[in-house]
Coordinates of C-alpha atoms and ligand atoms in Angstrom, one line a residue:
M1 CA -12.1 -32.5 21.2
K2 CA -10.9 -33.3 17.6
N3 CA -7.3 -32.3 17.0
W4 CA -6.4 -29.6 14.2
K5 CA -5.7 -32.0 11.4
E6 CA -8.7 -33.8 11.5
N7 CA -10.4 -30.5 11.6
Y8 CA -8.5 -29.7 8.0
K9 CA -9.8 -32.6 6.7
T10 CA -13.5 -31.5 7.5
K11 CA -13.2 -28.2 6.0
L12 CA -11.9 -29.2 2.7
C13 CA -13.7 -28.7 -0.4
S14 CA -13.3 -27.5 -4.3
P15 CA -13.6 -24.3 -5.2
N16 CA -16.6 -24.3 -6.6
E17 CA -18.2 -26.0 -2.9
A18 CA -16.2 -23.2 -1.4
I19 CA -18.3 -20.4 -3.2
K20 CA -21.7 -21.7 -2.7
N21 CA -21.5 -20.7 1.1
I22 CA -21.7 -17.2 -0.5
K23 CA -25.0 -15.3 -0.6
S24 CA -26.6 -12.6 -2.6
G25 CA -25.9 -9.6 -1.1
N26 CA -23.3 -10.6 1.1
R27 CA -20.5 -8.3 1.5
I28 CA -17.1 -10.1 0.5
V29 CA -13.7 -8.8 1.8
T30 CA -10.5 -10.0 -0.2
G31 CA -7.1 -10.5 1.0
H32 CA -4.5 -7.9 -0.5
A33 CA -2.5 -7.4 -3.4
C34 CA 0.0 -10.4 -3.8
A35 CA -2.0 -12.4 -1.6
E36 CA -5.4 -12.0 -3.7
P37 CA -7.2 -15.7 -3.5
T38 CA -7.1 -15.9 -7.2
I39 CA -8.2 -19.4 -7.6
L40 CA -11.2 -18.2 -5.0
I41 CA -12.2 -15.0 -7.1
E42 CA -12.2 -17.2 -10.2
E43 CA -14.6 -19.4 -9.5
L44 CA -16.8 -16.9 -8.1
V45 CA -16.9 -14.8 -11.6
K46 CA -17.0 -18.2 -13.4
N47 CA -20.3 -19.1 -11.1
K48 CA -21.7 -15.3 -11.6
E49 CA -24.9 -16.4 -12.4
L50 CA -25.8 -18.0 -8.9
F51 CA -25.1 -14.5 -7.3
R52 CA -26.8 -10.6 -7.2
N53 CA -25.4 -7.6 -5.9
I54 CA -22.4 -8.9 -3.9
E55 CA -20.2 -6.1 -2.6
I56 CA -16.7 -6.7 -3.2
I57 CA -14.0 -4.7 -0.9
H58 CA -10.6 -4.9 -2.4
L59 CA -7.4 -2.5 -1.4
F60 CA -4.6 -2.5 -3.9
T61 CA -5.8 -5.5 -6.8
M62 CA -3.1 -7.2 -8.7
G63 CA -5.5 -10.0 -10.0
E64 CA -7.4 -9.9 -13.2
S65 CA -10.5 -8.5 -11.2
E66 CA -12.8 -9.5 -13.8
Y67 CA -15.4 -9.0 -11.4
A68 CA -15.0 -5.5 -11.0
K69 CA -15.9 -5.1 -15.2
E70 CA -19.2 -3.2 -16.2
E71 CA -20.6 -6.5 -17.8
N72 CA -20.8 -8.0 -14.5
K73 CA -22.5 -5.1 -12.6
E74 CA -25.6 -6.9 -11.6
Y75 CA -23.4 -9.5 -9.5
F76 CA -20.9 -7.7 -8.4
R77 CA -20.3 -4.2 -6.9
H78 CA -16.7 -3.2 -6.4
N79 CA -15.7 -0.6 -3.5
A80 CA -12.1 0.2 -3.7
L81 CA -10.5 1.6 -0.4
F82 CA -7.3 1.6 -2.8
V83 CA -7.2 2.0 -6.8
S84 CA -4.9 0.1 -8.9
D85 CA -5.1 0.1 -12.8
K86 CA -7.0 -2.7 -13.0
T87 CA -9.9 -1.1 -10.9
R88 CA -9.6 2.7 -11.8
I89 CA -12.0 2.4 -14.8
T90 CA -14.4 0.6 -12.1
A91 CA -14.0 3.1 -9.1
N92 CA -14.5 6.1 -11.3
S93 CA -17.9 4.7 -13.0
S94 CA -21.5 4.4 -11.8
Y95 CA -21.0 0.8 -11.2
G96 CA -18.6 0.9 -8.9
D97 CA -17.4 3.0 -5.7
F98 CA -14.4 4.5 -3.8
T99 CA -14.2 4.8 0.1
P100 CA -11.4 7.3 1.4
S101 CA -9.8 6.0 4.4
F102 CA -6.2 6.1 6.1
F103 CA -5.0 2.7 5.7
F104 CA -4.0 2.5 9.5
E105 CA -7.7 2.7 10.1
T106 CA -8.9 0.3 7.7
P107 CA -9.1 -2.7 10.7
K108 CA -11.7 -0.3 12.3
L109 CA -14.0 -0.3 9.4
F110 CA -13.7 -4.3 9.2
Q111 CA -14.2 -5.1 13.4
K112 CA -17.5 -6.6 14.5
G113 CA -20.6 -3.9 14.4
G114 CA -17.9 -1.7 12.2
V115 CA -19.6 0.1 9.1
L116 CA -17.7 -2.7 6.6
Q117 CA -17.7 -5.8 8.9
A118 CA -17.3 -8.8 6.1
D119 CA -19.7 -11.6 5.9
V120 CA -17.5 -13.4 3.8
A121 CA -13.5 -13.1 3.9
L122 CA -12.3 -14.5 0.7
I123 CA -8.3 -14.8 1.7
Q124 CA -5.1 -16.8 0.6
V125 CA -2.6 -17.9 3.6
S126 CA 0.0 -20.4 3.9
A127 CA 0.2 -24.2 4.6
P128 CA -0.1 -24.3 8.3
N129 CA 2.8 -25.4 10.5
D130 CA 3.1 -28.1 12.6
E131 CA 0.5 -26.2 15.7
G132 CA -2.2 -25.8 13.0
Y133 CA -1.5 -22.0 12.2
C134 CA -1.3 -20.6 8.7
S135 CA 0.6 -17.5 7.9
Y136 CA -1.1 -14.5 6.6
S137 CA 2.1 -14.3 4.3
L138 CA 2.1 -11.5 1.8
S139 CA -0.9 -9.5 3.1
C140 CA -1.6 -9.1 6.8
D141 CA -2.7 -5.3 7.0
Y142 CA -6.5 -5.4 7.1
T143 CA -6.8 -8.8 6.0
K144 CA -6.3 -10.1 9.5
A145 CA -8.4 -7.9 11.3
A146 CA -11.3 -8.5 8.1
T147 CA -10.8 -12.3 8.7
E148 CA -11.1 -12.1 12.3
N149 CA -14.3 -10.7 12.2
A150 CA -16.2 -12.0 9.2
K151 CA -19.0 -14.2 9.6
I152 CA -17.1 -16.9 7.2
V153 CA -13.8 -17.4 6.2
I154 CA -13.3 -19.3 3.0
A155 CA -9.1 -19.8 2.6
Q156 CA -7.1 -20.9 -0.2
I157 CA -4.2 -22.3 1.2
N158 CA -1.0 -22.0 -1.2
K159 CA 2.2 -23.8 0.0
N160 CA 4.0 -21.6 -2.3
M161 CA 3.1 -19.0 0.3
P162 CA 6.1 -18.0 2.3
K163 CA 5.4 -18.4 6.0
T164 CA 6.4 -15.1 7.3
L165 CA 6.6 -14.3 10.8
G166 CA 5.1 -11.5 13.5
N167 CA 1.7 -11.4 14.6
C168 CA 0.4 -12.4 11.3
F169 CA -0.9 -16.2 11.8
L170 CA -4.4 -17.7 11.7
H171 CA -5.6 -20.9 12.9
I172 CA -6.8 -23.7 11.0
D173 CA -10.0 -23.9 13.8
D174 CA -10.9 -20.5 12.8
I175 CA -11.2 -21.0 8.9
D176 CA -14.7 -22.4 7.7
Y177 CA -13.7 -23.6 4.0
I178 CA -10.0 -24.5 3.2
V179 CA -9.6 -25.1 -0.7
E180 CA -6.1 -26.3 -1.3
Y181 CA -4.4 -24.8 -4.5
D182 CA -0.9 -24.1 -4.9
S183 CA -1.1 -21.5 -7.8
P184 CA 2.0 -19.3 -8.7
L185 CA 2.2 -16.0 -6.7
I186 CA 1.4 -12.7 -8.0
E187 CA 4.4 -11.1 -8.3
L188 CA 5.6 -7.4 -8.6
K189 CA 8.8 -6.8 -10.7
P190 CA 11.1 -4.0 -10.3
L191 CA 10.8 -0.5 -12.5
K192 CA 13.4 0.4 -14.3
I193 CA 15.2 3.5 -12.6
G194 CA 16.3 6.2 -15.1
E195 CA 18.5 9.4 -15.2
I196 CA 15.3 11.4 -13.2
E197 CA 14.8 8.9 -10.4
K198 CA 18.6 8.3 -9.7
K199 CA 18.7 12.0 -9.4
I200 CA 15.7 12.1 -7.1
G201 CA 16.7 9.0 -5.1
E202 CA 20.6 11.0 -4.5
Y203 CA 19.0 14.0 -3.2
C204 CA 16.8 12.0 -0.8
A205 CA 19.7 9.8 0.4
S206 CA 21.2 13.1 1.2
L207 CA 18.4 13.5 3.7
I208 CA 19.3 10.3 5.3
N209 CA 21.5 9.7 7.9
D210 CA 23.0 6.8 9.4
G211 CA 21.2 4.9 12.2
D212 CA 17.7 6.1 10.5
T213 CA 14.7 4.1 10.1
L214 CA 13.1 4.2 6.9
Q215 CA 9.6 3.8 5.5
L216 CA 8.9 3.7 1.8
G217 CA 6.7 3.1 -0.9
I218 CA 6.5 1.1 -4.0
G219 CA 7.7 2.3 -7.4
A220 CA 11.0 3.4 -9.2
I221 CA 11.6 6.8 -6.7
P222 CA 11.6 4.4 -3.6
D223 CA 13.8 1.8 -5.6
A224 CA 16.2 4.7 -6.6
V225 CA 16.5 5.8 -3.1
L226 CA 17.5 2.4 -1.9
S227 CA 19.9 2.5 -4.2
S228 CA 21.7 5.4 -3.0
L229 CA 22.0 4.5 0.4
T230 CA 24.9 1.8 -0.1
E231 CA 27.0 3.8 1.8
K232 CA 25.1 4.4 4.5
K233 CA 25.0 2.5 8.4
N234 CA 22.5 0.8 10.5
L235 CA 19.6 1.9 8.8
G236 CA 16.3 0.3 10.2
I237 CA 12.8 -0.4 8.1
H238 CA 9.5 0.0 9.6
S239 CA 7.2 0.4 6.6
E240 CA 3.9 -0.6 5.5
M241 CA 5.6 -2.6 2.6
I242 CA 8.9 -3.5 1.1
S243 CA 9.5 -5.2 -2.2
D244 CA 13.1 -6.8 -3.8
G245 CA 14.8 -3.5 -3.5
V246 CA 15.7 -3.9 0.5
I247 CA 17.2 -7.4 -0.1
D248 CA 20.7 -6.2 -1.4
L249 CA 21.0 -3.3 1.4
I250 CA 20.4 -6.0 4.3
E251 CA 23.0 -8.6 2.6
A252 CA 25.4 -5.9 2.3
G253 CA 24.6 -5.0 6.2
V254 CA 23.6 -1.3 5.5
I255 CA 20.1 -2.4 6.8
N256 CA 20.8 -4.0 10.3
N257 CA 18.0 -2.2 12.1
S258 CA 20.3 -2.0 15.3
M259 CA 19.4 1.6 15.9
K260 CA 15.6 1.2 15.9
N261 CA 13.9 1.9 19.4
L262 CA 10.8 -0.7 18.7
N263 CA 11.3 -3.5 17.4
K264 CA 15.3 -3.7 17.3
G265 CA 16.8 -5.8 14.8
K266 CA 13.5 -6.4 13.3
I267 CA 12.2 -5.2 9.8
I268 CA 8.8 -4.6 10.4
V269 CA 6.3 -4.6 7.7
S270 CA 2.7 -5.2 7.0
F271 CA 2.6 -6.7 3.6
L272 CA 5.1 -7.6 1.1
M273 CA 5.2 -6.9 -3.2
G274 CA 8.0 -8.2 -5.0
T275 CA 9.4 -11.1 -6.7
K276 CA 10.2 -14.7 -5.8
K277 CA 13.6 -13.3 -4.6
L278 CA 11.8 -11.2 -2.0
Y279 CA 9.4 -14.3 -1.3
D280 CA 12.4 -16.7 -0.7
Y281 CA 14.0 -14.1 1.2
I282 CA 11.3 -13.8 4.1
D283 CA 10.3 -17.4 4.0
N284 CA 10.3 -18.4 7.7
N285 CA 13.1 -15.5 8.1
P286 CA 12.8 -13.9 11.6
K287 CA 14.7 -10.8 10.7
V288 CA 11.0 -9.8 8.8
E289 CA 8.0 -9.6 10.6
L290 CA 4.7 -8.7 9.5
H291 CA 2.2 -7.3 11.9
P292 CA -1.6 -5.5 11.4
I293 CA -1.7 -2.3 9.4
D294 CA -3.0 -0.4 13.0
Y295 CA 0.0 -1.4 14.3
V296 CA 2.6 -0.6 11.8
N297 CA 1.0 2.4 10.2
N298 CA -0.5 3.8 13.6
P299 CA 1.3 7.2 14.1
I300 CA 1.8 6.8 17.4
I301 CA 3.4 3.7 17.3
A302 CA 5.6 3.8 14.3
A303 CA 7.0 7.2 15.6
Q304 CA 8.3 5.5 18.6
N305 CA 11.5 4.9 16.6
D306 CA 13.4 8.0 16.7
N307 CA 15.0 9.6 13.1
L308 CA 12.1 7.9 11.3
V309 CA 12.3 9.2 7.7
S310 CA 9.2 8.5 5.5
I311 CA 9.4 9.0 1.5
N312 CA 6.7 8.5 -0.8
S313 CA 5.4 10.1 -3.6
T314 CA 2.6 12.3 -5.0
I315 CA 0.8 13.5 -8.4
Q316 CA 0.8 17.5 -8.0
I317 CA 1.8 20.1 -4.9
D318 CA 0.4 23.5 -5.2
L319 CA 2.4 26.6 -4.1
M320 CA 1.2 26.4 -0.8
G321 CA 2.3 22.9 -0.2
Q322 CA -1.2 21.1 -0.2
A323 CA -0.1 17.4 -2.1
N324 CA -2.8 15.7 -4.1
S325 CA -1.4 12.2 -4.1
E326 CA -4.5 10.1 -5.1
S327 CA -6.3 11.7 -8.1
I328 CA -6.4 12.9 -11.4
G329 CA -8.6 15.8 -11.6
H330 CA -11.8 14.4 -10.4
Q331 CA -10.4 10.9 -10.9
Q332 CA -9.4 8.7 -8.4
F333 CA -6.2 7.6 -9.7
S334 CA -5.0 5.7 -6.5
G335 CA -5.8 6.0 -2.5
T336 CA -4.5 7.7 0.2
G337 CA -2.9 4.7 1.4
G338 CA -0.1 4.9 4.2
Q339 CA 1.0 8.5 3.0
V340 CA -0.5 10.0 5.9
D341 CA 0.4 7.8 8.6
F342 CA 3.7 8.2 7.9
I343 CA 3.9 11.7 7.4
R344 CA 2.5 12.1 10.9
A345 CA 4.8 9.3 12.3
A346 CA 7.6 10.9 11.1
S347 CA 6.5 14.3 12.3
L348 CA 5.9 12.7 15.8
S349 CA 9.1 11.1 16.1
K350 CA 12.3 12.6 17.5
G351 CA 14.5 13.5 15.0
G352 CA 12.0 12.4 12.2
K353 CA 11.7 13.5 8.7
S354 CA 8.9 13.5 5.9
I355 CA 10.0 13.5 2.3
L356 CA 7.5 13.6 -0.6
A357 CA 9.5 12.9 -3.6
L358 CA 8.1 13.3 -7.5
H359 CA 9.3 14.2 -11.2
S360 CA 8.8 17.8 -12.0
T361 CA 6.8 17.3 -14.7
T362 CA 4.5 14.3 -16.2
A363 CA 3.1 13.6 -19.9
K364 CA 6.7 13.9 -21.3
G365 CA 7.3 16.8 -20.2
K366 CA 4.2 19.0 -21.2
I367 CA 2.5 19.3 -17.3
S368 CA 4.1 20.5 -14.4
K369 CA 3.6 18.8 -11.2
I370 CA 4.3 21.6 -9.2
V371 CA 1.3 23.8 -9.8
F372 CA -0.4 26.9 -8.7
N373 CA -3.7 25.3 -7.9
L374 CA -4.6 21.8 -7.9
D375 CA -6.8 20.9 -10.7
E376 CA -10.3 21.0 -10.4
G377 CA -11.5 17.9 -8.6
A378 CA -8.3 17.1 -7.1
T379 CA -7.9 15.5 -3.2
V380 CA -5.6 16.7 -0.8
T381 CA -4.1 13.8 0.6
T382 CA -1.2 15.5 2.6
S383 CA -2.1 18.7 3.6
R384 CA 0.0 21.9 3.6
N385 CA 0.4 21.7 7.9
D386 CA 1.8 18.1 7.0
I387 CA 3.9 18.6 4.3
E388 CA 7.8 18.7 5.2
Y389 CA 10.3 18.0 2.7
V390 CA 9.8 17.8 -1.3
V391 CA 12.2 16.7 -3.6
T392 CA 12.3 16.8 -7.1
E393 CA 15.3 16.1 -9.9
Y394 CA 15.7 19.4 -9.4
G395 CA 16.6 19.6 -6.0
I396 CA 15.4 20.1 -2.0
A397 CA 12.5 22.3 -0.8
Y398 CA 11.9 22.8 3.1
L399 CA 8.3 23.8 3.9
K400 CA 7.6 23.6 7.5
G401 CA 7.6 26.8 9.7
K402 CA 7.9 28.6 5.9
T403 CA 5.1 31.4 4.8
L404 CA 3.1 31.2 1.9
R405 CA 5.1 33.3 0.1
E406 CA 8.8 31.4 1.0
R407 CA 6.9 28.1 0.2
A408 CA 5.9 29.2 -3.4
K409 CA 9.7 30.4 -3.8
C410 CA 11.1 27.3 -2.7
L411 CA 8.5 25.1 -4.6
I412 CA 9.3 27.3 -7.9
S413 CA 12.9 26.5 -7.4
I414 CA 12.5 22.9 -7.7
A415 CA 9.9 23.0 -10.6
H416 CA 10.9 22.1 -13.9
P417 CA 12.4 25.4 -15.6
N418 CA 9.9 25.1 -18.6
F419 CA 7.3 26.3 -15.8
R420 CA 9.5 28.6 -13.2
E421 CA 8.7 31.5 -15.2
E422 CA 4.7 30.9 -15.4
L423 CA 4.7 29.5 -11.9
T424 CA 6.5 33.0 -10.7
R425 CA 4.2 35.3 -12.8
K426 CA 1.0 33.7 -11.0
A427 CA 2.7 33.6 -7.2
L428 CA 3.8 37.2 -8.1
E429 CA 0.1 38.4 -8.8
K430 CA -0.8 37.0 -5.7
F431 CA 1.9 37.9 -3.3
G432 CA 2.8 41.3 -4.9
T433 CA 6.5 40.6 -4.3
L434 CA 8.6 36.9 -3.6
Ligands
COA1 N1 -1.1 15.4 -14.0 C1 -1.4 14.3 -15.0 N2 -1.1 12.9 -15.1 C2 -0.4 12.5 -14.1 C3 0.0 13.4 -13.1 C4 -0.3 14.7 -13.3 N3 0.0 15.6 -12.2 N4 1.1 12.7 -12.3 C5 1.1 11.8 -12.6 N5 0.2 11.2 -13.9 C6 -0.3 9.9 -14.4 C7 0.5 10.0 -15.8 O1 0.3 9.1 -16.6 C8 1.9 9.3 -15.2 O2 2.9 8.8 -15.9 P1 4.0 9.5 -16.7 O3 4.5 10.4 -15.9 O4 5.1 8.9 -17.3 O5 3.2 10.3 -17.9 C9 1.4 8.1 -14.2 O6 0.0 9.1 -13.8 C10 2.1 7.6 -13.2 O7 2.8 8.6 -12.3 P2 4.0 8.4 -11.3 O8 3.9 9.9 -10.4 O9 5.3 7.8 -12.2 O10 3.6 7.7 -10.5 P3 3.8 6.2 -9.5 O11 3.5 5.0 -9.9 O12 5.2 7.0 -8.9 O13 2.7 6.9 -8.1 C11 1.5 8.1 -6.7 C12 2.8 7.8 -7.5 C13 1.4 9.4 -6.1 C14 0.3 7.8 -7.4 C15 1.7 6.9 -5.7 O14 2.6 6.9 -5.1 C16 0.6 7.1 -4.4 O15 -1.0 6.3 -5.1 N6 0.7 7.4 -3.7 C17 -0.1 7.6 -2.6 C18 -0.3 6.3 -1.9 C19 0.8 6.1 -0.7 O16 1.5 7.2 -1.0 N7 0.9 5.1 -0.1 C20 2.5 4.6 0.9 C21 3.6 4.2 0.1 S1 3.0 2.6 -0.6

């Protein structure tokens, strides 16, 4: 039997040779977010005339996404399980699709015989270690399951991809075609934290106790929460992803994972989106482990950590506490992602709390995000039965166990003052009294 190094050589090919193994009508699943295999996708689009009706499944797309454009509709059809600004127009058009799913259930869709099993997995991984194992690096999430169950695996091996640790390895023998290409990594720069985010961050921090385990999403609000935690002690992380914002807290000893019941001493995540600062930090770092999303986001597993606090954001909340976190009216804006996975995990966790943190308004203050009714066509991402804490720059509303009337009153009290009168009038029409 050949050793893996000899096998490696026989699998090496150019991007062009690699994509010629794809056939019209195939379903392709691509690596996620910052681990998108940029050179393979570029080559696929460059050679589009060779193909017809290829379905491309992706979650958060950070690359150029040329294949998703209308001019390429006879060659490719984009099927999004989460929408980013690169794919929003397509996912809401006649030439693209959106498939709703809890994030933790996506690996099941890609299993052998699963409804979305891939013909081809196009992925980007780290260079192999001495035993021939490549790390899934920045994206283990659904990518591992999609790759393990795909009929053909084509991997871009990039020496710049950090070697992350955990349950996130793929052996060279399980790759069919290897393209060596050391492209610069896709980065997500931290957003500017303004006064409003700072206020929201402080309210969220007031709900977090020493020893809690945290899940945080991406964006200015999670970053603001992190920057308000400098005085806390013994925090842990069990989160679908992390960004640069956690590094300062780890280095200051605030995040040490010492109180976690599960994976004590380790940060547990499923993908990473940040800058070189994060990528250098997590390279071969045993303090951080990546695991598949059906482990990290599985509510029953995540809930094994006591005092699990989830912090996510939302687009719109009605006065009953139904939160739409993924659409603007009928238009799909993002996706469910891991929001409900972690809200349920926090609810199952002993001492856990779930927080939805949002600006009180959007459109430069012209639209309230706390509304009497969700917009027509809006998705209910988090149900009124699941919701617990809601935080805006005007305070904290606790909704569990509250009547519909009490919920309306609490939510109006944290709405922007410019909208409280109108919300109160509508609530009074419904309830008679508040
Ligand atoms: N009506 C109209 N437009 C709205 C709107 C509303 N109620 N809410 C947001 N928008 C538009 C606006 O253009 C807004 O920009 P502006 O407020 O500066 O004008 C833009 O969307 C971005 O809104 P914002 O709330 O700042 O977005 P965000 O980047 O913080 O993301 C979610 C918020 C809810 C879209 C995002 O957190 C998400 O997709 N959540 C679901 C998935 C999830 O929670 N996963 C788990 C963690 S990764």
